[in-house]
PDB file of C-alpha atoms in Angstrom:
ATOM      1  CA  MET A  16     133.987 115.640  96.580  1.00  0.00           C
ATOM      2  CA  ASN A  17     131.021 115.331  98.971  1.00  0.00           C
ATOM      3  CA  ILE A  18     130.161 118.981  98.224  1.00  0.00           C
ATOM      4  CA  LEU A  19     129.790 118.159  94.497  1.00  0.00           C
ATOM      5  CA  TRP A  20     127.782 115.025  95.268  1.00  0.00           C
ATOM      6  CA  LYS A  21     125.389 116.928  97.488  1.00  0.00           C
ATOM      7  CA  LYS A  22     125.058 119.702  94.903  1.00  0.00           C
ATOM      8  CA  ILE A  23     124.065 117.157  92.220  1.00  0.00           C
ATOM      9  CA  GLU A  24     121.662 115.435  94.581  1.00  0.00           C
ATOM     10  CA  GLN A  25     120.023 118.739  95.488  1.00  0.00           C
ATOM     11  CA  SER A  26     119.784 119.628  91.814  1.00  0.00           C
ATOM     12  CA  SER A  27     118.043 116.348  91.073  1.00  0.00           C
ATOM     13  CA  LEU A  28     115.405 117.193  93.695  1.00  0.00           C
ATOM     14  CA  GLN A  29     114.657 120.331  91.687  1.00  0.00           C
ATOM     15  CA  THR A  30     114.809 118.883  88.187  1.00  0.00           C
ATOM     16  CA  TRP A  31     112.721 115.826  89.117  1.00  0.00           C
ATOM     17  CA  PRO A  32     110.404 117.266  91.777  1.00  0.00           C
ATOM     18  CA  ALA A  33     107.627 115.838  93.886  1.00  0.00           C
ATOM     19  CA  LEU A  34     103.983 116.878  93.845  1.00  0.00           C
ATOM     20  CA  GLN A  35     104.148 117.338  97.644  1.00  0.00           C
ATOM     21  CA  SER A  36     107.265 118.077  99.654  1.00  0.00           C
ATOM     22  CA  GLN A  37     107.685 118.556 103.394  1.00  0.00           C
ATOM     23  CA  LEU A  38     110.888 119.492 105.238  1.00  0.00           C
ATOM     24  CA  LEU A  39     111.480 117.831 108.593  1.00  0.00           C
ATOM     25  CA  ASN A  40     114.670 118.736 110.448  1.00  0.00           C
ATOM     26  CA  GLY A  41     116.700 118.698 107.224  1.00  0.00           C
ATOM     27  CA  TRP A  42     114.978 115.739 105.593  1.00  0.00           C
ATOM     28  CA  ASN A  43     112.809 116.204 102.502  1.00  0.00           C
ATOM     29  CA  ILE A  44     109.682 114.027 102.558  1.00  0.00           C
ATOM     30  CA  ARG A  45     108.480 113.688  98.946  1.00  0.00           C
ATOM     31  CA  LEU A  46     105.184 112.273  97.768  1.00  0.00           C
ATOM     32  CA  SER A  47     103.829 112.048  94.202  1.00  0.00           C
ATOM     33  CA  ASP A  48     100.914 109.630  93.935  1.00  0.00           C
ATOM     34  CA  GLY A  49     103.270 106.659  93.832  1.00  0.00           C
ATOM     35  CA  TYR A  50     105.012 107.276  90.477  1.00  0.00           C
ATOM     36  CA  SER A  51     108.708 106.379  90.844  1.00  0.00           C
ATOM     37  CA  LYS A  52     110.656 105.978  94.061  1.00  0.00           C
ATOM     38  CA  ARG A  53     112.658 109.085  93.159  1.00  0.00           C
ATOM     39  CA  SER A  54     109.652 111.365  93.761  1.00  0.00           C
ATOM     40  CA  ASN A  55     108.099 109.208  96.491  1.00  0.00           C
ATOM     41  CA  SER A  56     110.866 108.892  99.060  1.00  0.00           C
ATOM     42  CA  VAL A  57     112.555 110.645 101.945  1.00  0.00           C
ATOM     43  CA  SER A  58     115.718 112.452 100.926  1.00  0.00           C
ATOM     44  CA  PRO A  59     117.869 112.775 104.084  1.00  0.00           C
ATOM     45  CA  LEU A  60     120.547 115.159 102.794  1.00  0.00           C
ATOM     46  CA  ASP A  61     120.819 117.132 106.032  1.00  0.00           C
ATOM     47  CA  TYR A  62     119.913 116.525 109.647  1.00  0.00           C
ATOM     48  CA  VAL A  63     119.124 119.059 112.347  1.00  0.00           C
ATOM     49  CA  GLU A  64     118.999 117.691 115.874  1.00  0.00           C
ATOM     50  CA  THR A  65     115.878 118.642 117.812  1.00  0.00           C
ATOM     51  CA  LYS A  66     113.920 117.262 120.743  1.00  0.00           C
ATOM     52  CA  MET A  67     112.550 114.680 118.303  1.00  0.00           C
ATOM     53  CA  THR A  68     114.675 111.551 118.464  1.00  0.00           C
ATOM     54  CA  LEU A  69     115.928 109.924 115.302  1.00  0.00           C
ATOM     55  CA  GLU A  70     113.592 106.958 115.817  1.00  0.00           C
ATOM     56  CA  GLU A  71     110.664 109.343 116.243  1.00  0.00           C
ATOM     57  CA  GLN A  72     111.640 111.168 113.040  1.00  0.00           C
ATOM     58  CA  ILE A  73     111.730 107.910 111.091  1.00  0.00           C
ATOM     59  CA  ALA A  74     108.334 106.951 112.566  1.00  0.00           C
ATOM     60  CA  TYR A  75     106.918 110.326 111.512  1.00  0.00           C
ATOM     61  CA  CYS A  76     108.079 109.733 107.928  1.00  0.00           C
ATOM     62  CA  GLU A  77     106.551 106.277 107.967  1.00  0.00           C
ATOM     63  CA  ALA A  78     103.224 107.766 109.083  1.00  0.00           C
ATOM     64  CA  GLN A  79     103.198 110.203 106.163  1.00  0.00           C
ATOM     65  CA  TYR A  80     103.539 107.413 103.591  1.00  0.00           C
ATOM     66  CA  HIS A  81     101.081 105.157 105.376  1.00  0.00           C
ATOM     67  CA  GLN A  82      98.563 107.995 105.393  1.00  0.00           C
ATOM     68  CA  ALA A  83      99.092 108.429 101.645  1.00  0.00           C
ATOM     69  CA  GLN A  84      98.804 104.648 101.176  1.00  0.00           C
ATOM     70  CA  LEU A  85     102.286 104.505  99.644  1.00  0.00           C
ATOM     71  CA  PRO A  86     105.324 102.328 100.357  1.00  0.00           C
ATOM     72  CA  VAL A  87     107.759 103.828 102.841  1.00  0.00           C
ATOM     73  CA  VAL A  88     110.987 104.595 100.989  1.00  0.00           C
ATOM     74  CA  PHE A  89     114.224 106.354 101.896  1.00  0.00           C
ATOM     75  CA  LYS A  90     116.681 107.415  99.183  1.00  0.00           C
ATOM     76  CA  MET A  91     120.132 106.647 100.514  1.00  0.00           C
ATOM     77  CA  THR A  92     123.636 107.782  99.641  1.00  0.00           C
ATOM     78  CA  SER A  93     126.998 107.603 101.369  1.00  0.00           C
ATOM     79  CA  PHE A  94     126.493 111.198 102.486  1.00  0.00           C
ATOM     80  CA  VAL A  95     123.052 110.986 104.120  1.00  0.00           C
ATOM     81  CA  GLU A  96     122.555 112.684 107.469  1.00  0.00           C
ATOM     82  CA  PRO A  97     122.963 111.272 110.024  1.00  0.00           C
ATOM     83  CA  THR A  98     125.459 108.695 108.812  1.00  0.00           C
ATOM     84  CA  ILE A  99     124.003 105.906 110.976  1.00  0.00           C
ATOM     85  CA  LEU A 100     120.633 106.141 109.200  1.00  0.00           C
ATOM     86  CA  ASP A 101     121.216 103.235 106.801  1.00  0.00           C
ATOM     87  CA  GLN A 102     122.060 100.983 109.723  1.00  0.00           C
ATOM     88  CA  LEU A 103     118.957 102.061 111.637  1.00  0.00           C
ATOM     89  CA  LEU A 104     116.687 101.463 108.659  1.00  0.00           C
ATOM     90  CA  HIS A 105     118.160  98.000 108.186  1.00  0.00           C
ATOM     91  CA  ALA A 106     117.285  97.244 111.810  1.00  0.00           C
ATOM     92  CA  ARG A 107     113.700  98.447 111.160  1.00  0.00           C
ATOM     93  CA  ASN A 108     113.214  95.885 108.338  1.00  0.00           C
ATOM     94  CA  TYR A 109     114.036  98.141 105.382  1.00  0.00           C
ATOM     95  CA  GLN A 110     115.339  96.296 102.333  1.00  0.00           C
ATOM     96  CA  ILE A 111     117.853  97.656  99.799  1.00  0.00           C
ATOM     97  CA  GLN A 112     116.449  98.085  96.280  1.00  0.00           C
ATOM     98  CA  ASP A 113     117.494  99.622  92.948  1.00  0.00           C
ATOM     99  CA  GLU A 114     121.149 100.610  93.395  1.00  0.00           C
ATOM    100  CA  THR A 115     121.795 103.380  90.899  1.00  0.00           C
ATOM    101  CA  SER A 116     124.868 105.112  89.476  1.00  0.00           C
ATOM    102  CA  VAL A 117     124.819 108.914  89.232  1.00  0.00           C
ATOM    103  CA  GLN A 118     127.046 110.027  86.370  1.00  0.00           C
ATOM    104  CA  LEU A 119     128.355 113.449  85.375  1.00  0.00           C
ATOM    105  CA  LYS A 120     129.793 114.912  82.181  1.00  0.00           C
ATOM    106  CA  SER A 121     131.259 118.318  81.320  1.00  0.00           C
ATOM    107  CA  LEU A 122     129.694 120.102  78.347  1.00  0.00           C
ATOM    108  CA  ASN A 123     132.828 122.130  77.641  1.00  0.00           C
ATOM    109  CA  MET A 124     133.825 120.210  74.477  1.00  0.00           C
ATOM    110  CA  ILE A 125     130.385 118.946  73.402  1.00  0.00           C
ATOM    111  CA  ASP A 126     130.336 120.770  70.060  1.00  0.00           C
ATOM    112  CA  GLN A 127     133.660 119.251  69.027  1.00  0.00           C
ATOM    113  CA  GLU A 128     132.687 115.850  70.368  1.00  0.00           C
ATOM    114  CA  TYR A 129     129.522 115.844  68.276  1.00  0.00           C
ATOM    115  CA  ALA A 130     131.395 117.062  65.177  1.00  0.00           C
ATOM    116  CA  ASN A 131     133.862 114.174  65.560  1.00  0.00           C
ATOM    117  CA  TYR A 132     131.047 111.696  66.025  1.00  0.00           C
ATOM    118  CA  LYS A 133     129.067 113.036  63.061  1.00  0.00           C
ATOM    119  CA  SER A 134     132.062 112.802  60.752  1.00  0.00           C
ATOM    120  CA  THR A 135     132.178 109.019  61.315  1.00  0.00           C
ATOM    121  CA  GLN A 136     128.418 108.474  61.017  1.00  0.00           C
ATOM    122  CA  GLN A 137     127.468 110.392  57.855  1.00  0.00           C
ATOM    123  CA  GLN A 138     125.657 107.530  56.156  1.00  0.00           C
ATOM    124  CA  ARG A 139     123.846 106.351  59.258  1.00  0.00           C
ATOM    125  CA  LEU A 140     122.691 109.879  60.120  1.00  0.00           C
ATOM    126  CA  SER A 141     121.550 110.823  56.618  1.00  0.00           C
ATOM    127  CA  GLU A 142     117.849 110.388  57.416  1.00  0.00           C
ATOM    128  CA  VAL A 143     117.982 111.309  61.099  1.00  0.00           C
ATOM    129  CA  THR A 144     116.210 114.466  62.277  1.00  0.00           C
ATOM    130  CA  TYR A 145     115.160 115.704  65.697  1.00  0.00           C
ATOM    131  CA  THR A 146     112.825 118.143  67.387  1.00  0.00           C
ATOM    132  CA  ILE A 147     113.133 119.872  70.759  1.00  0.00           C
ATOM    133  CA  GLU A 148     110.008 121.236  72.402  1.00  0.00           C
ATOM    134  CA  GLU A 149     110.599 123.559  75.328  1.00  0.00           C
ATOM    135  CA  GLN A 150     106.973 123.448  76.462  1.00  0.00           C
ATOM    136  CA  TRP A 151     105.100 120.423  77.682  1.00  0.00           C
ATOM    137  CA  SER A 152     102.749 118.863  75.131  1.00  0.00           C
ATOM    138  CA  GLU A 153     100.301 115.994  75.221  1.00  0.00           C
ATOM    139  CA  ALA A 154     101.576 114.905  71.830  1.00  0.00           C
ATOM    140  CA  TRP A 155     105.106 114.429  73.184  1.00  0.00           C
ATOM    141  CA  ILE A 156     103.981 112.339  76.152  1.00  0.00           C
ATOM    142  CA  ARG A 157     101.789 110.176  73.895  1.00  0.00           C
ATOM    143  CA  GLN A 158     104.827 109.586  71.688  1.00  0.00           C
ATOM    144  CA  ALA A 159     107.070 108.788  74.673  1.00  0.00           C
ATOM    145  CA  SER A 160     104.401 106.455  76.091  1.00  0.00           C
ATOM    146  CA  THR A 161     104.273 104.575  72.804  1.00  0.00           C
ATOM    147  CA  LEU A 162     108.052 104.258  72.516  1.00  0.00           C
ATOM    148  CA  GLY A 163     108.437 103.256  76.136  1.00  0.00           C
ATOM    149  CA  GLN A 164     105.289 101.092  76.201  1.00  0.00           C
ATOM    150  CA  TRP A 165     104.172 102.919  79.337  1.00  0.00           C
ATOM    151  CA  PRO A 166     100.831 102.390  81.050  1.00  0.00           C
ATOM    152  CA  ASP A 167      98.532 105.409  80.712  1.00  0.00           C
ATOM    153  CA  ASN A 168      99.065 106.547  84.312  1.00  0.00           C
ATOM    154  CA  VAL A 169     102.839 106.925  83.844  1.00  0.00           C
ATOM    155  CA  GLY A 170     102.500 109.645  81.213  1.00  0.00           C
ATOM    156  CA  GLN A 171      99.899 111.434  83.334  1.00  0.00           C
ATOM    157  CA  SER A 172     102.189 111.336  86.388  1.00  0.00           C
ATOM    158  CA  ILE A 173     105.146 112.750  84.454  1.00  0.00           C
ATOM    159  CA  ALA A 174     102.937 115.511  83.090  1.00  0.00           C
ATOM    160  CA  LYS A 175     102.076 116.579  86.656  1.00  0.00           C
ATOM    161  CA  LEU A 176     105.706 116.531  87.774  1.00  0.00           C
ATOM    162  CA  MET A 177     106.870 118.642  84.851  1.00  0.00           C
ATOM    163  CA  LYS A 178     104.521 121.451  85.930  1.00  0.00           C
ATOM    164  CA  VAL A 179     105.929 121.735  89.484  1.00  0.00           C
ATOM    165  CA  ASN A 180     108.972 123.921  88.644  1.00  0.00           C
ATOM    166  CA  PRO A 181     107.824 125.849  85.536  1.00  0.00           C
ATOM    167  CA  SER A 182     110.770 128.281  85.614  1.00  0.00           C
ATOM    168  CA  LEU A 183     113.398 125.602  84.936  1.00  0.00           C
ATOM    169  CA  PRO A 184     114.304 125.327  81.199  1.00  0.00           C
ATOM    170  CA  LYS A 185     113.170 122.018  79.780  1.00  0.00           C
ATOM    171  CA  ALA A 186     113.738 120.145  76.541  1.00  0.00           C
ATOM    172  CA  TYR A 187     111.449 117.381  75.319  1.00  0.00           C
ATOM    173  CA  ILE A 188     113.531 115.862  72.524  1.00  0.00           C
ATOM    174  CA  THR A 189     112.428 113.347  69.915  1.00  0.00           C
ATOM    175  CA  LEU A 190     114.705 111.718  67.340  1.00  0.00           C
ATOM    176  CA  TYR A 191     113.315 110.535  64.011  1.00  0.00           C
ATOM    177  CA  GLN A 192     114.613 108.075  61.444  1.00  0.00           C
ATOM    178  CA  ALA A 193     113.108 108.782  58.022  1.00  0.00           C
ATOM    179  CA  GLY A 194     110.241 110.573  59.761  1.00  0.00           C
ATOM    180  CA  THR A 195     109.528 107.786  62.260  1.00  0.00           C
ATOM    181  CA  PRO A 196     109.985 108.560  65.998  1.00  0.00           C
ATOM    182  CA  VAL A 197     112.671 106.237  67.336  1.00  0.00           C
ATOM    183  CA  ALA A 198     113.918 107.797  70.604  1.00  0.00           C
ATOM    184  CA  CYS A 199     113.073 110.517  73.096  1.00  0.00           C
ATOM    185  CA  ALA A 200     114.258 112.012  76.392  1.00  0.00           C
ATOM    186  CA  ILE A 201     113.778 114.922  78.765  1.00  0.00           C
ATOM    187  CA  GLY A 202     116.467 117.451  79.753  1.00  0.00           C
ATOM    188  CA  ILE A 203     115.916 119.890  82.636  1.00  0.00           C
ATOM    189  CA  ILE A 204     118.352 122.676  83.545  1.00  0.00           C
ATOM    190  CA  ASP A 205     118.996 123.864  87.087  1.00  0.00           C
ATOM    191  CA  GLY A 206     121.716 126.496  87.092  1.00  0.00           C
ATOM    192  CA  ASP A 207     124.952 124.996  85.758  1.00  0.00           C
ATOM    193  CA  TYR A 208     123.534 121.484  85.528  1.00  0.00           C
ATOM    194  CA  MET A 209     121.167 119.648  83.222  1.00  0.00           C
ATOM    195  CA  GLY A 210     119.491 116.500  84.492  1.00  0.00           C
ATOM    196  CA  ILE A 211     118.627 113.918  81.818  1.00  0.00           C
ATOM    197  CA  TYR A 212     115.574 111.748  82.368  1.00  0.00           C
ATOM    198  CA  ASP A 213     113.461 109.125  80.651  1.00  0.00           C
ATOM    199  CA  VAL A 214     115.882 108.194  77.875  1.00  0.00           C
ATOM    200  CA  ILE A 215     113.824 105.887  75.663  1.00  0.00           C
ATOM    201  CA  THR A 216     114.606 104.089  72.420  1.00  0.00           C
ATOM    202  CA  GLY A 217     111.906 102.128  70.652  1.00  0.00           C
ATOM    203  CA  ALA A 218     112.417  98.373  70.900  1.00  0.00           C
ATOM    204  CA  ALA A 219     113.050  97.952  67.187  1.00  0.00           C
ATOM    205  CA  TYR A 220     115.679 100.737  67.107  1.00  0.00           C
ATOM    206  CA  ARG A 221     118.024  99.886  69.949  1.00  0.00           C
ATOM    207  CA  ARG A 222     121.807  99.516  69.607  1.00  0.00           C
ATOM    208  CA  LEU A 223     121.798 101.465  66.336  1.00  0.00           C
ATOM    209  CA  GLY A 224     123.280 104.714  67.650  1.00  0.00           C
ATOM    210  CA  PHE A 225     119.983 106.612  67.925  1.00  0.00           C
ATOM    211  CA  ALA A 226     120.160 107.272  71.660  1.00  0.00           C
ATOM    212  CA  ARG A 227     123.733 108.507  71.357  1.00  0.00           C
ATOM    213  CA  THR A 228     122.843 110.865  68.535  1.00  0.00           C
ATOM    214  CA  MET A 229     119.826 112.183  70.436  1.00  0.00           C
ATOM    215  CA  LEU A 230     121.822 112.812  73.612  1.00  0.00           C
ATOM    216  CA  TYR A 231     124.438 114.771  71.690  1.00  0.00           C
ATOM    217  CA  HIS A 232     121.696 117.093  70.443  1.00  0.00           C
ATOM    218  CA  LEU A 233     120.236 117.395  73.942  1.00  0.00           C
ATOM    219  CA  MET A 234     123.616 118.260  75.450  1.00  0.00           C
ATOM    220  CA  LYS A 235     124.290 120.848  72.743  1.00  0.00           C
ATOM    221  CA  TRP A 236     120.924 122.427  73.600  1.00  0.00           C
ATOM    222  CA  ALA A 237     121.885 122.539  77.278  1.00  0.00           C
ATOM    223  CA  LYS A 238     125.228 124.174  76.574  1.00  0.00           C
ATOM    224  CA  ASP A 239     123.514 126.800  74.368  1.00  0.00           C
ATOM    225  CA  LYS A 240     121.225 127.499  77.335  1.00  0.00           C
ATOM    226  CA  GLY A 241     124.194 128.119  79.613  1.00  0.00           C
ATOM    227  CA  ALA A 242     124.649 124.787  81.350  1.00  0.00           C
ATOM    228  CA  SER A 243     128.185 123.589  82.031  1.00  0.00           C
ATOM    229  CA  TYR A 244     127.540 120.001  83.106  1.00  0.00           C
ATOM    230  CA  THR A 245     124.972 117.279  82.686  1.00  0.00           C
ATOM    231  CA  TYR A 246     124.132 114.344  84.912  1.00  0.00           C
ATOM    232  CA  LEU A 247     121.937 111.266  84.737  1.00  0.00           C
ATOM    233  CA  HIS A 248     120.983 108.189  86.713  1.00  0.00           C
ATOM    234  CA  VAL A 249     121.423 104.627  85.498  1.00  0.00           C
ATOM    235  CA  GLY A 250     120.593 101.324  87.195  1.00  0.00           C
ATOM    236  CA  GLU A 251     123.613  99.256  88.179  1.00  0.00           C
ATOM    237  CA  HIS A 252     122.465  96.306  86.061  1.00  0.00           C
ATOM    238  CA  ASN A 253     121.617  98.291  82.893  1.00  0.00           C
ATOM    239  CA  GLU A 254     124.778  97.331  81.048  1.00  0.00           C
ATOM    240  CA  VAL A 255     123.624  98.621  77.638  1.00  0.00           C
ATOM    241  CA  ALA A 256     122.937 102.108  79.003  1.00  0.00           C
ATOM    242  CA  ILE A 257     126.120 102.119  81.083  1.00  0.00           C
ATOM    243  CA  GLN A 258     128.153 101.353  77.970  1.00  0.00           C
ATOM    244  CA  LEU A 259     126.370 104.103  76.022  1.00  0.00           C
ATOM    245  CA  TYR A 260     127.037 106.699  78.683  1.00  0.00           C
ATOM    246  CA  ARG A 261     130.689 105.626  78.939  1.00  0.00           C
ATOM    247  CA  HIS A 262     131.094 106.222  75.184  1.00  0.00           C
ATOM    248  CA  LEU A 263     129.565 109.679  75.657  1.00  0.00           C
ATOM    249  CA  GLY A 264     132.104 110.521  78.358  1.00  0.00           C
ATOM    250  CA  PHE A 265     129.970 110.253  81.493  1.00  0.00           C
ATOM    251  CA  GLU A 266     131.751 109.220  84.693  1.00  0.00           C
ATOM    252  CA  GLU A 267     130.226 107.880  87.899  1.00  0.00           C
ATOM    253  CA  ILE A 268     130.479 110.290  90.819  1.00  0.00           C
ATOM    254  CA  TYR A 269     128.415 108.489  93.440  1.00  0.00           C
ATOM    255  CA  ARG A 270     125.692 105.892  93.933  1.00  0.00           C
ATOM    256  CA  TYR A 271     122.356 105.842  95.653  1.00  0.00           C
ATOM    257  CA  TRP A 272     120.000 103.075  96.666  1.00  0.00           C
ATOM    258  CA  TYR A 273     116.579 102.851  98.225  1.00  0.00           C
ATOM    259  CA  ARG A 274     115.642 101.472 101.596  1.00  0.00           C
ATOM    260  CA  VAL A 275     112.072 100.155 101.331  1.00  0.00           C
ATOM    261  CA  LEU A 276     110.126  99.139 104.416  1.00  0.00           C
ATOM    262  CA  LEU A 277     108.948  95.530 104.307  1.00  0.00           C
ATOM    263  CA  GLU A 278     105.574  95.755 106.018  1.00  0.00           C
ATOM    264  CA  LYS A 279     104.862  93.019 108.516  1.00  0.00           C
TER     265      LYS A 279
END
């Protein structure tokens, strides 16, 4: 199972990249102007022993983030290398934050699943339409920013990240109710896997089935593009989203958390 976990984790580094990335003895040091811990953290998936001690390697990482004037963050899983890293970071005054569930779903039966869902939702879906843009557009990010009530810099940061791996197929999906945008999300394919990011439903349209409908369309798009599985990340306390993903057939495969240095 660890092989699958690591494969998904490596895929997520590709589908949600960093603006700057540096490899250090198997660790990936990622920096992106401070937007999201995911793209501003050390990903210690592998570890190659060298003359540099583990403490020296941690100190080197800390120096990179201090130089960039960013918090020092490590993204941790149960399969980090070396396995004692979490214990060492705890001893160096790193605090656990944002435990997150990584969930996976097969796309094998997605067409039938959507047909079954649609047959029970005919009236609700009568005025629902959607668009998928495969190229980045300022109009889409403005729409997402409005739905998510994002500060201006968030949309600008996402725009930069989406340009890092231009060869990966991407879907910027928007769902409409009677012509009004009500939900949006991003899907990014890396080989057999699609990562789903920034699932947003407007505040006035939540718990009405719009996110579920949108994600069905996004998963159907991914299957048509050749993907076999899709994964996403959800915070451990986001009960509404966890319930939605359970209904869609997602299952947790592992968890990650962040170790954030509490500066003295």
